Amino acid sequence: MENEIQTFLSDIKKINLRIKEYLDKNQVISKLKSIEEKMLQANFWQDKEKSKKTLKEKKLLEEISSSHLNIESELKDAGELFELANSENNHEILSDLKINLKNLKKTVKQNEIKCFLSNEADSLDTYIEIHAGAGGTESQDWAQMLRRMYVKWAERKKFKVGLISEHTGDEAGIKSSTIKIEGDYVFGWLKKESGIHRLVRISPFDSGARRHTSFASIWIYPLVNEDIKIDIQEKDLRIDTYRSSGAGGQHVNTTDSAVRITHLPTKIVVQCQNERSQHKNKETCMNMLKARLYDYEIKKKEEESQNTESIKSEIGWGHQIRSYVLQPYQLVKDNRTNFESTSPEKVLDGEIDEFLEQSLYNLND
């Protein structure tokens, strides 16, 4: 037990030191003072969007810095208690201390993850595009399962979810869907989810109860705000209107209100059909296009655009970032971090935080 406690103490100390390096490198204390000074200015609250963004940044920086100080204090107390309990051979105190340190390690790791959410786009809301791969009903059902997973995750976080567009499958599921999620640091949390997701299961659509493998692609990009300027030329756009598709009934539009915009230089396509007004759908499309172009430029700067586009172009073998196996065994495995879960039903019900955290750790190794 003594060795385990010493390991916990050492691990927590190392992580908290990395957080201190982040705080010092990014001059967090002086940033907070600067934000507080800005908030005292008479015109601070006039621009609601800008003030909202500033308050969000302040909240995150305060959480990181205050948690760092609290952990530093708890670590010192734990170290002293360990020395005392160990010298007196008090196993009851040592047992309680081990449990407390295990929880403290979880807290300090969560605090470190917040440090990873400090890039320019991380605080933004996000769009999620879901596309079924080849395989008809099987893949379309899988695409719908993935959409449900992200919606459930967002609901657990008390985030706001909106449907932008959807093309339903011929028999079940969806061919494609775009949803918008609004909440604190949504893009930062989900940015590494882009890629191919693979499902292995006994097909509910196969009368022979055979095992099937299905693929679907996920595409994550940030919902940009007015502070980010993206130049879009009218001559570079092709705008098409079409009739909205849906499950049928009185709520399906009978006019050509759905809008599709193609950005010719990059071949980026966005579409929206959630509003009855063509004007509103076009406005949403333009916002989505702005977001996609911003994401495209980020990837270009990181020299990842070629790799990303090649991944998106082929929804099948060899490109999957995560596998979800329901038969013949139960396992969800991330192919980039090697993180695993033997509870796929929980993962598909939106419990994906551990996968997201591991991706963030991997990104910052």
Short mmCIF file of C-alpha atoms in Angstrom, two decimals:
data_model
loop_
_atom_site.label_atom_id
_atom_site.label_comp_id
_atom_site.label_asym_id
_atom_site.label_seq_id
_atom_site.Cartn_x
_atom_site.Cartn_y
_atom_site.Cartn_z
CA MET A 1 0.00 0.00 0.00
CA GLU A 2 2.85 2.38 0.84
CA ASN A 3 4.30 2.00 -2.67
CA GLU A 4 0.91 2.72 -4.27
CA ILE A 5 0.50 5.89 -2.19
CA GLN A 6 4.01 7.05 -3.13
CA THR A 7 3.19 6.45 -6.80
CA PHE A 8 -0.04 8.48 -6.49
CA LEU A 9 1.84 11.33 -4.79
CA SER A 10 4.54 11.30 -7.47
CA ASP A 11 2.04 11.19 -10.39
CA ILE A 12 -0.10 14.01 -8.99
CA LYS A 13 2.97 16.14 -8.38
CA LYS A 14 4.21 15.63 -11.97
CA ILE A 15 0.83 16.53 -13.51
CA ASN A 16 0.43 19.59 -11.29
CA LEU A 17 3.93 20.76 -12.25
CA ARG A 18 2.94 20.52 -15.92
CA ILE A 19 -0.12 22.65 -15.14
CA LYS A 20 2.12 25.22 -13.40
CA GLU A 21 4.31 25.33 -16.53
CA TYR A 22 1.19 26.01 -18.60
CA LEU A 23 0.07 28.78 -16.21
CA ASP A 24 3.51 30.41 -16.30
CA LYS A 25 4.03 30.02 -20.05
CA ASN A 26 0.63 31.52 -20.87
CA GLN A 27 0.85 34.23 -18.17
CA VAL A 28 -2.57 33.19 -16.88
CA ILE A 29 -2.50 35.36 -13.73
CA SER A 30 -1.72 38.53 -15.71
CA LYS A 31 -4.35 37.52 -18.30
CA LEU A 32 -6.97 37.27 -15.56
CA LYS A 33 -6.02 40.70 -14.21
CA SER A 34 -6.27 42.14 -17.72
CA ILE A 35 -9.74 40.59 -18.21
CA GLU A 36 -10.92 41.98 -14.86
CA GLU A 37 -9.73 45.46 -15.92
CA LYS A 38 -11.60 45.13 -19.22
CA MET A 39 -14.78 44.17 -17.37
CA LEU A 40 -14.65 47.42 -15.41
CA GLN A 41 -14.72 49.49 -18.60
CA ALA A 42 -18.06 51.14 -19.40
CA ASN A 43 -18.32 49.73 -22.94
CA PHE A 44 -17.42 46.12 -22.04
CA TRP A 45 -21.02 44.87 -21.99
CA GLN A 46 -22.09 46.64 -25.21
CA ASP A 47 -20.78 43.86 -27.44
CA LYS A 48 -22.64 40.85 -26.02
CA GLU A 49 -20.88 38.22 -28.12
CA LYS A 50 -17.41 39.55 -27.31
CA SER A 51 -18.16 39.89 -23.59
CA LYS A 52 -19.62 36.35 -23.54
CA LYS A 53 -16.43 34.98 -25.11
CA THR A 54 -14.26 36.91 -22.61
CA LEU A 55 -16.27 35.59 -19.64
CA LYS A 56 -15.94 32.03 -20.96
CA GLU A 57 -12.15 32.45 -21.18
CA LYS A 58 -12.05 33.97 -17.68
CA LYS A 59 -14.04 31.06 -16.24
CA LEU A 60 -11.69 28.46 -17.74
CA LEU A 61 -8.50 30.25 -16.61
CA GLU A 62 -9.89 30.73 -13.10
CA GLU A 63 -10.83 27.05 -12.86
CA ILE A 64 -7.35 25.95 -13.92
CA SER A 65 -5.43 28.34 -11.64
CA SER A 66 -7.61 27.87 -8.53
CA SER A 67 -7.65 24.09 -8.94
CA HIS A 68 -3.85 24.10 -9.31
CA LEU A 69 -3.45 25.95 -6.01
CA ASN A 70 -5.95 23.70 -4.21
CA ILE A 71 -4.23 20.55 -5.45
CA GLU A 72 -0.83 21.93 -4.43
CA SER A 73 -2.17 22.46 -0.90
CA GLU A 74 -3.86 19.04 -0.74
CA LEU A 75 -0.70 17.39 -2.04
CA LYS A 76 1.38 18.95 0.72
CA ASP A 77 -1.11 17.85 3.41
CA ALA A 78 -1.29 14.34 1.94
CA GLY A 79 2.48 14.05 1.96
CA GLU A 80 2.68 15.02 5.61
CA LEU A 81 -0.18 12.66 6.56
CA PHE A 82 1.52 9.81 4.71
CA GLU A 83 4.78 10.31 6.62
CA LEU A 84 2.90 10.36 9.94
CA ALA A 85 0.64 7.36 9.21
CA ASN A 86 3.53 5.36 7.80
CA SER A 87 5.72 6.01 10.84
CA GLU A 88 2.88 4.89 13.13
CA ASN A 89 1.98 1.96 10.84
CA ASN A 90 -1.66 3.16 10.83
CA HIS A 91 -3.26 1.08 8.05
CA GLU A 92 -6.70 2.66 8.44
CA ILE A 93 -5.38 6.16 7.70
CA LEU A 94 -3.19 4.82 4.87
CA SER A 95 -6.22 3.08 3.31
CA ASP A 96 -8.30 6.29 3.43
CA LEU A 97 -5.37 8.29 2.07
CA LYS A 98 -5.02 5.93 -0.89
CA ILE A 99 -8.71 6.47 -1.81
CA ASN A 100 -8.38 10.25 -1.46
CA LEU A 101 -5.24 10.34 -3.61
CA LYS A 102 -6.93 8.24 -6.30
CA ASN A 103 -9.72 10.84 -6.49
CA LEU A 104 -7.20 13.69 -6.39
CA LYS A 105 -5.37 12.20 -9.36
CA LYS A 106 -8.63 12.19 -11.35
CA THR A 107 -9.15 15.86 -10.45
CA VAL A 108 -5.66 16.94 -11.46
CA LYS A 109 -5.94 15.02 -14.77
CA GLN A 110 -9.23 16.80 -15.53
CA ASN A 111 -7.54 20.10 -14.74
CA GLU A 112 -4.72 19.26 -17.16
CA ILE A 113 -7.26 18.48 -19.89
CA LYS A 114 -8.65 22.01 -19.47
CA CYS A 115 -5.17 23.29 -20.35
CA PHE A 116 -5.49 21.42 -23.66
CA LEU A 117 -8.65 23.38 -24.53
CA SER A 118 -6.82 26.68 -25.00
CA ASN A 119 -6.48 26.86 -28.80
CA GLU A 120 -8.29 29.65 -30.63
CA ALA A 121 -11.13 27.47 -31.94
CA ASP A 122 -11.54 25.19 -28.90
CA SER A 123 -14.07 27.43 -27.15
CA LEU A 124 -16.37 27.49 -30.19
CA ASP A 125 -19.58 25.56 -30.76
CA THR A 126 -19.42 22.80 -33.37
CA TYR A 127 -21.06 21.12 -36.32
CA ILE A 128 -21.02 17.33 -36.66
CA GLU A 129 -21.49 15.79 -40.11
CA ILE A 130 -22.31 12.08 -40.23
CA HIS A 131 -22.20 10.06 -43.48
CA ALA A 132 -23.07 6.39 -43.91
CA GLY A 133 -20.51 4.30 -45.77
CA ALA A 134 -21.13 1.67 -48.42
CA GLY A 135 -23.46 -1.11 -47.35
CA GLY A 136 -26.95 0.34 -47.60
CA THR A 137 -29.28 -0.17 -44.65
CA GLU A 138 -26.54 -1.59 -42.40
CA SER A 139 -24.32 1.49 -42.64
CA GLN A 140 -27.27 3.88 -42.58
CA ASP A 141 -28.47 2.35 -39.30
CA TRP A 142 -24.91 2.64 -37.93
CA ALA A 143 -24.78 6.33 -38.94
CA GLN A 144 -27.97 6.93 -36.98
CA MET A 145 -26.52 5.09 -33.95
CA LEU A 146 -23.47 7.38 -34.04
CA ARG A 147 -25.62 10.48 -34.26
CA ARG A 148 -27.58 9.29 -31.23
CA MET A 149 -24.29 8.71 -29.37
CA TYR A 150 -23.15 12.32 -29.86
CA VAL A 151 -26.61 13.71 -29.05
CA LYS A 152 -26.70 11.67 -25.82
CA TRP A 153 -23.18 12.90 -24.94
CA ALA A 154 -24.27 16.51 -25.49
CA GLU A 155 -27.41 16.02 -23.39
CA ARG A 156 -25.31 14.64 -20.53
CA LYS A 157 -23.26 17.85 -20.68
CA LYS A 158 -26.45 19.98 -20.78
CA PHE A 159 -25.40 21.27 -24.22
CA LYS A 160 -27.88 22.49 -26.83
CA VAL A 161 -28.37 20.29 -29.91
CA GLY A 162 -30.01 21.32 -33.19
CA LEU A 163 -30.65 19.39 -36.42
CA ILE A 164 -29.38 21.24 -39.51
CA SER A 165 -30.06 18.71 -42.28
CA GLU A 166 -30.82 15.05 -42.74
CA HIS A 167 -31.26 12.51 -45.52
CA THR A 168 -33.03 9.42 -44.24
CA GLY A 169 -32.25 5.88 -45.35
CA ASP A 170 -34.52 3.99 -47.71
CA GLU A 171 -35.46 1.39 -45.08
CA ALA A 172 -33.88 2.56 -41.82
CA GLY A 173 -31.24 4.91 -40.45
CA ILE A 174 -29.77 7.96 -42.19
CA LYS A 175 -27.66 8.46 -45.29
CA SER A 176 -26.27 11.69 -43.89
CA SER A 177 -26.99 14.20 -41.15
CA THR A 178 -25.59 17.47 -39.83
CA ILE A 179 -26.19 18.58 -36.25
CA LYS A 180 -25.05 21.64 -34.33
CA ILE A 181 -23.96 21.44 -30.69
CA GLU A 182 -23.65 24.56 -28.56
CA GLY A 183 -21.89 24.58 -25.19
CA ASP A 184 -18.62 25.27 -23.37
CA TYR A 185 -15.59 24.17 -25.40
CA VAL A 186 -17.60 21.73 -27.54
CA PHE A 187 -15.23 21.89 -30.52
CA GLY A 188 -12.22 21.46 -28.23
CA TRP A 189 -13.73 18.29 -26.78
CA LEU A 190 -14.83 16.77 -30.09
CA LYS A 191 -12.15 17.94 -32.55
CA LYS A 192 -10.36 14.56 -32.66
CA GLU A 193 -13.56 12.61 -33.44
CA SER A 194 -13.29 13.24 -37.19
CA GLY A 195 -12.66 10.03 -39.10
CA ILE A 196 -14.11 6.63 -39.90
CA HIS A 197 -15.98 4.69 -37.20
CA ARG A 198 -16.38 0.93 -37.68
CA LEU A 199 -19.12 -1.34 -36.30
CA VAL A 200 -19.07 -5.15 -36.08
CA ARG A 201 -22.33 -6.87 -35.03
CA ILE A 202 -24.95 -9.48 -35.82
CA SER A 203 -27.16 -7.64 -38.28
CA PRO A 204 -30.77 -7.01 -37.17
CA PHE A 205 -31.58 -6.72 -40.90
CA ASP A 206 -30.13 -10.11 -41.88
CA SER A 207 -32.58 -13.02 -41.62
CA GLY A 208 -29.60 -15.36 -41.48
CA ALA A 209 -28.26 -13.59 -38.33
CA ARG A 210 -24.81 -13.19 -39.89
CA ARG A 211 -22.11 -10.86 -38.65
CA HIS A 212 -21.70 -7.61 -40.59
CA THR A 213 -19.11 -4.82 -40.61
CA SER A 214 -20.37 -1.29 -41.22
CA PHE A 215 -18.63 2.06 -41.63
CA ALA A 216 -19.66 5.69 -41.16
CA SER A 217 -17.66 8.91 -41.25
CA ILE A 218 -17.71 11.69 -38.69
CA TRP A 219 -16.64 15.21 -39.59
CA ILE A 220 -16.21 17.83 -36.84
CA TYR A 221 -15.73 21.53 -37.57
CA PRO A 222 -16.17 24.69 -35.46
CA LEU A 223 -19.02 27.16 -35.66
CA VAL A 224 -17.07 30.38 -36.17
CA ASN A 225 -18.10 33.70 -34.64
CA GLU A 226 -18.00 37.26 -35.97
CA ASP A 227 -14.46 37.82 -34.67
CA ILE A 228 -13.12 35.43 -37.31
CA LYS A 229 -13.12 36.93 -40.79
CA ILE A 230 -13.52 34.56 -43.74
CA ASP A 231 -13.56 36.06 -47.25
CA ILE A 232 -16.18 34.35 -49.41
CA GLN A 233 -16.54 35.53 -53.03
CA GLU A 234 -19.98 35.27 -54.65
CA LYS A 235 -18.38 34.06 -57.91
CA ASP A 236 -16.95 31.06 -56.04
CA LEU A 237 -20.39 29.78 -55.01
CA ARG A 238 -22.96 27.55 -56.66
CA ILE A 239 -26.30 27.77 -54.86
CA ASP A 240 -28.97 25.11 -55.43
CA THR A 241 -32.44 24.84 -53.94
CA TYR A 242 -34.41 21.63 -53.57
CA ARG A 243 -37.36 20.14 -51.74
CA SER A 244 -36.72 19.02 -48.16
CA SER A 245 -36.79 15.29 -47.54
CA GLY A 246 -38.12 13.70 -44.38
CA ALA A 247 -40.10 10.84 -42.93
CA GLY A 248 -43.31 12.14 -44.47
CA GLY A 249 -46.46 13.69 -43.04
CA GLN A 250 -47.68 17.26 -42.71
CA HIS A 251 -44.34 18.70 -41.55
CA VAL A 252 -42.44 17.96 -44.78
CA ASN A 253 -41.98 21.10 -46.87
CA THR A 254 -43.70 21.13 -50.23
CA THR A 255 -41.66 24.09 -51.52
CA ASP A 256 -38.03 24.20 -52.63
CA SER A 257 -36.86 25.72 -49.35
CA ALA A 258 -33.82 23.50 -48.74
CA VAL A 259 -30.50 25.04 -49.80
CA ARG A 260 -27.20 23.52 -50.92
CA ILE A 261 -24.10 25.68 -51.43
CA THR A 262 -20.96 24.45 -53.17
CA HIS A 263 -17.71 26.38 -52.73
CA LEU A 264 -16.11 25.77 -56.12
CA PRO A 265 -12.40 26.36 -55.30
CA THR A 266 -12.38 23.87 -52.39
CA LYS A 267 -15.35 21.70 -53.50
CA ILE A 268 -16.80 22.05 -49.98
CA VAL A 269 -20.56 21.40 -49.95
CA VAL A 270 -22.96 22.47 -47.20
CA GLN A 271 -26.73 22.09 -47.02
CA CYS A 272 -29.60 23.00 -44.71
CA GLN A 273 -33.28 22.07 -44.67
CA ASN A 274 -34.33 22.57 -41.05
CA GLU A 275 -36.16 25.87 -41.66
CA ARG A 276 -39.26 26.43 -43.78
CA SER A 277 -37.77 29.67 -45.06
CA GLN A 278 -35.30 29.42 -47.95
CA HIS A 279 -33.71 32.67 -46.73
CA LYS A 280 -33.03 31.23 -43.26
CA ASN A 281 -31.68 27.99 -44.71
CA LYS A 282 -29.34 29.99 -46.95
CA GLU A 283 -28.15 32.03 -43.96
CA THR A 284 -27.43 28.82 -42.01
CA CYS A 285 -25.61 27.39 -45.05
CA MET A 286 -23.40 30.48 -45.30
CA ASN A 287 -22.52 30.16 -41.60
CA MET A 288 -21.69 26.48 -42.10
CA LEU A 289 -19.57 27.30 -45.16
CA LYS A 290 -17.69 29.93 -43.19
CA ALA A 291 -17.05 27.33 -40.49
CA ARG A 292 -15.90 24.71 -42.99
CA LEU A 293 -13.52 27.16 -44.70
CA TYR A 294 -12.11 28.18 -41.32
CA ASP A 295 -11.56 24.53 -40.43
CA TYR A 296 -10.02 23.96 -43.87
CA GLU A 297 -7.52 26.77 -43.29
CA ILE A 298 -6.62 25.41 -39.85
CA LYS A 299 -5.93 21.96 -41.34
CA LYS A 300 -3.97 23.54 -44.17
CA LYS A 301 -1.76 25.43 -41.73
CA GLU A 302 -1.16 22.23 -39.79
CA GLU A 303 -0.29 20.48 -43.10
CA GLU A 304 -3.02 17.94 -42.40
CA SER A 305 -5.47 18.83 -45.15
CA GLN A 306 -4.18 16.23 -47.64
CA ASN A 307 -4.36 13.43 -45.09
CA THR A 308 -7.75 14.57 -43.77
CA GLU A 309 -9.35 14.77 -47.21
CA SER A 310 -8.00 11.32 -48.16
CA ILE A 311 -9.52 9.87 -44.98
CA LYS A 312 -12.87 11.48 -45.74
CA SER A 313 -12.89 10.32 -49.36
CA GLU A 314 -12.93 6.59 -48.56
CA ILE A 315 -15.35 5.37 -45.90
CA GLY A 316 -14.06 1.84 -45.43
CA TRP A 317 -11.21 -0.43 -44.44
CA GLY A 318 -7.85 0.97 -43.38
CA HIS A 319 -9.00 4.41 -42.31
CA GLN A 320 -11.01 3.77 -39.14
CA ILE A 321 -10.11 5.72 -36.00
CA ARG A 322 -12.32 3.62 -33.70
CA SER A 323 -13.90 0.17 -33.78
CA TYR A 324 -17.11 -0.81 -31.98
CA VAL A 325 -17.43 -4.59 -31.71
CA LEU A 326 -20.74 -6.00 -30.43
CA GLN A 327 -20.19 -9.60 -31.69
CA PRO A 328 -18.46 -12.02 -31.13
CA TYR A 329 -17.17 -10.07 -28.09
CA GLN A 330 -17.88 -6.64 -26.54
CA LEU A 331 -15.20 -4.01 -27.13
CA VAL A 332 -14.76 -0.42 -28.25
CA LYS A 333 -11.17 0.41 -29.16
CA ASP A 334 -9.63 3.68 -30.32
CA ASN A 335 -6.98 2.83 -32.91
CA ARG A 336 -4.96 6.02 -32.26
CA THR A 337 -4.66 5.90 -28.47
CA ASN A 338 -5.32 2.14 -27.94
CA PHE A 339 -7.81 3.10 -25.22
CA GLU A 340 -10.49 0.42 -24.78
CA SER A 341 -13.89 -0.09 -23.19
CA THR A 342 -15.67 -3.41 -22.70
CA SER A 343 -19.04 -1.65 -22.34
CA PRO A 344 -20.08 -0.67 -25.88
CA GLU A 345 -23.70 -0.15 -24.79
CA LYS A 346 -22.54 2.64 -22.43
CA VAL A 347 -20.31 4.18 -25.10
CA LEU A 348 -23.16 4.18 -27.63
CA ASP A 349 -25.35 5.76 -24.96
CA GLY A 350 -23.06 8.80 -24.91
CA GLU A 351 -20.45 7.85 -22.29
CA ILE A 352 -17.46 8.83 -24.44
CA ASP A 353 -15.60 11.24 -22.12
CA GLU A 354 -12.71 8.83 -21.49
CA PHE A 355 -12.17 8.39 -25.24
CA LEU A 356 -12.23 12.17 -25.72
CA GLU A 357 -9.80 12.71 -22.84
CA GLN A 358 -7.36 10.12 -24.17
CA SER A 359 -7.44 11.80 -27.60
CA LEU A 360 -6.60 15.15 -25.98
CA TYR A 361 -3.72 13.59 -24.02
CA ASN A 362 -2.47 11.93 -27.19
CA LEU A 363 -2.69 15.23 -29.07
CA ASN A 364 -0.50 16.94 -26.52
CA ASP A 365 2.09 14.20 -25.92
#
